[in-house]
Amino acid sequence: MSGLAIEFEVVAAICVARVLIRQLRGLLVDIGNAIRAWRSVRDALRDEPEEHQS
C-alpha cells in the first residue's frame, strides 16, 4: 500500500471514531434524560397519596 492509501485509511478511521463518540454522547444524554424523567414521575406518584391525606 502506498503512503497516501494508509493516510486515507487513518483519516477515515479518525472520522468514524469521531462520529461514534458523538453518537455515544447523544445516547448517554438520552439515558440521562430518561432517568430524570422517570425520577420525576416516581416522585410525583410518591407525593400523590400525601396530597390526598392532607
mmCIF file of the C-alpha atoms, coordinates in Angstrom:
data_MODEL
# 
_entry.id   MODEL 
# 
loop_
_atom_site.group_PDB 
_atom_site.id 
_atom_site.type_symbol 
_atom_site.label_atom_id 
_atom_site.label_alt_id 
_atom_site.label_comp_id 
_atom_site.label_asym_id 
_atom_site.label_entity_id 
_atom_site.label_seq_id 
_atom_site.pdbx_PDB_ins_code 
_atom_site.Cartn_x 
_atom_site.Cartn_y 
_atom_site.Cartn_z 
_atom_site.occupancy 
_atom_site.B_iso_or_equiv 
_atom_site.pdbx_formal_charge 
_atom_site.auth_seq_id 
_atom_site.auth_comp_id 
_atom_site.auth_asym_id 
_atom_site.auth_atom_id 
_atom_site.pdbx_PDB_model_num 
ATOM 1  C CA . MET A 1 1  ? 0.000   0.000  0.000  1.00 0.00 ? 1  MET A CA 1 
ATOM 2  C CA . SER A 1 2  ? 1.173   3.457  -0.744 1.00 0.00 ? 2  SER A CA 1 
ATOM 3  C CA . GLY A 1 3  ? 1.623   6.088  1.916  1.00 0.00 ? 3  GLY A CA 1 
ATOM 4  C CA . LEU A 1 4  ? -1.368  8.008  0.562  1.00 0.00 ? 4  LEU A CA 1 
ATOM 5  C CA . ALA A 1 5  ? -3.669  4.985  0.939  1.00 0.00 ? 5  ALA A CA 1 
ATOM 6  C CA . ILE A 1 6  ? -2.519  4.431  4.519  1.00 0.00 ? 6  ILE A CA 1 
ATOM 7  C CA . GLU A 1 7  ? -3.002  8.115  5.308  1.00 0.00 ? 7  GLU A CA 1 
ATOM 8  C CA . PHE A 1 8  ? -6.516  7.989  3.822  1.00 0.00 ? 8  PHE A CA 1 
ATOM 9  C CA . GLU A 1 9  ? -7.397  4.968  5.971  1.00 0.00 ? 9  GLU A CA 1 
ATOM 10 C CA . VAL A 1 10 ? -6.130  6.716  9.107  1.00 0.00 ? 10 VAL A CA 1 
ATOM 11 C CA . VAL A 1 11 ? -8.196  9.834  8.338  1.00 0.00 ? 11 VAL A CA 1 
ATOM 12 C CA . ALA A 1 12 ? -11.266 7.680  7.630  1.00 0.00 ? 12 ALA A CA 1 
ATOM 13 C CA . ALA A 1 13 ? -10.804 5.779  10.906 1.00 0.00 ? 13 ALA A CA 1 
ATOM 14 C CA . ILE A 1 14 ? -10.496 9.050  12.840 1.00 0.00 ? 14 ILE A CA 1 
ATOM 15 C CA . CYS A 1 15 ? -13.693 10.370 11.242 1.00 0.00 ? 15 CYS A CA 1 
ATOM 16 C CA . VAL A 1 16 ? -15.552 7.162  12.053 1.00 0.00 ? 16 VAL A CA 1 
ATOM 17 C CA . ALA A 1 17 ? -14.312 7.295  15.644 1.00 0.00 ? 17 ALA A CA 1 
ATOM 18 C CA . ARG A 1 18 ? -15.489 10.908 15.999 1.00 0.00 ? 18 ARG A CA 1 
ATOM 19 C CA . VAL A 1 19 ? -18.938 10.005 14.679 1.00 0.00 ? 19 VAL A CA 1 
ATOM 20 C CA . LEU A 1 20 ? -19.195 7.050  17.064 1.00 0.00 ? 20 LEU A CA 1 
ATOM 21 C CA . ILE A 1 21 ? -18.137 9.207  20.013 1.00 0.00 ? 21 ILE A CA 1 
ATOM 22 C CA . ARG A 1 22 ? -20.738 11.819 19.084 1.00 0.00 ? 22 ARG A CA 1 
ATOM 23 C CA . GLN A 1 23 ? -23.424 9.134  18.876 1.00 0.00 ? 23 GLN A CA 1 
ATOM 24 C CA . LEU A 1 24 ? -22.340 7.670  22.217 1.00 0.00 ? 24 LEU A CA 1 
ATOM 25 C CA . ARG A 1 25 ? -22.557 11.099 23.852 1.00 0.00 ? 25 ARG A CA 1 
ATOM 26 C CA . GLY A 1 26 ? -26.060 11.534 22.435 1.00 0.00 ? 26 GLY A CA 1 
ATOM 27 C CA . LEU A 1 27 ? -27.051 8.128  23.782 1.00 0.00 ? 27 LEU A CA 1 
ATOM 28 C CA . LEU A 1 28 ? -25.720 8.982  27.232 1.00 0.00 ? 28 LEU A CA 1 
ATOM 29 C CA . VAL A 1 29 ? -27.639 12.273 27.201 1.00 0.00 ? 29 VAL A CA 1 
ATOM 30 C CA . ASP A 1 30 ? -30.816 10.411 26.208 1.00 0.00 ? 30 ASP A CA 1 
ATOM 31 C CA . ILE A 1 31 ? -30.298 7.878  29.007 1.00 0.00 ? 31 ILE A CA 1 
ATOM 32 C CA . GLY A 1 32 ? -29.749 10.703 31.484 1.00 0.00 ? 32 GLY A CA 1 
ATOM 33 C CA . ASN A 1 33 ? -32.924 12.450 30.343 1.00 0.00 ? 33 ASN A CA 1 
ATOM 34 C CA . ALA A 1 34 ? -34.902 9.216  30.633 1.00 0.00 ? 34 ALA A CA 1 
ATOM 35 C CA . ILE A 1 35 ? -33.618 8.654  34.171 1.00 0.00 ? 35 ILE A CA 1 
ATOM 36 C CA . ARG A 1 36 ? -34.512 12.228 35.139 1.00 0.00 ? 36 ARG A CA 1 
ATOM 37 C CA . ALA A 1 37 ? -37.988 11.841 33.653 1.00 0.00 ? 37 ALA A CA 1 
ATOM 38 C CA . TRP A 1 38 ? -38.508 8.536  35.488 1.00 0.00 ? 38 TRP A CA 1 
ATOM 39 C CA . ARG A 1 39 ? -37.459 10.093 38.781 1.00 0.00 ? 39 ARG A CA 1 
ATOM 40 C CA . SER A 1 40 ? -39.881 12.968 38.236 1.00 0.00 ? 40 SER A CA 1 
ATOM 41 C CA . VAL A 1 41 ? -42.740 10.556 37.563 1.00 0.00 ? 41 VAL A CA 1 
ATOM 42 C CA . ARG A 1 42 ? -41.748 8.383  40.522 1.00 0.00 ? 42 ARG A CA 1 
ATOM 43 C CA . ASP A 1 43 ? -41.605 11.406 42.837 1.00 0.00 ? 43 ASP A CA 1 
ATOM 44 C CA . ALA A 1 44 ? -44.958 12.674 41.562 1.00 0.00 ? 44 ALA A CA 1 
ATOM 45 C CA . LEU A 1 45 ? -46.563 9.279  42.181 1.00 0.00 ? 45 LEU A CA 1 
ATOM 46 C CA . ARG A 1 46 ? -44.961 9.083  45.620 1.00 0.00 ? 46 ARG A CA 1 
ATOM 47 C CA . ASP A 1 47 ? -46.221 12.582 46.563 1.00 0.00 ? 47 ASP A CA 1 
ATOM 48 C CA . GLU A 1 48 ? -49.756 11.960 45.277 1.00 0.00 ? 48 GLU A CA 1 
ATOM 49 C CA . PRO A 1 49 ? -51.003 9.912  48.289 1.00 0.00 ? 49 PRO A CA 1 
ATOM 50 C CA . GLU A 1 50 ? -49.614 12.538 50.673 1.00 0.00 ? 50 GLU A CA 1 
ATOM 51 C CA . GLU A 1 51 ? -51.684 15.231 48.956 1.00 0.00 ? 51 GLU A CA 1 
ATOM 52 C CA . HIS A 1 52 ? -54.866 13.188 49.376 1.00 0.00 ? 52 HIS A CA 1 
ATOM 53 C CA . GLN A 1 53 ? -54.204 12.596 53.068 1.00 0.00 ? 53 GLN A CA 1 
ATOM 54 C CA . SER A 1 54 ? -53.769 16.304 53.865 1.00 0.00 ? 54 SER A CA 1 
# 
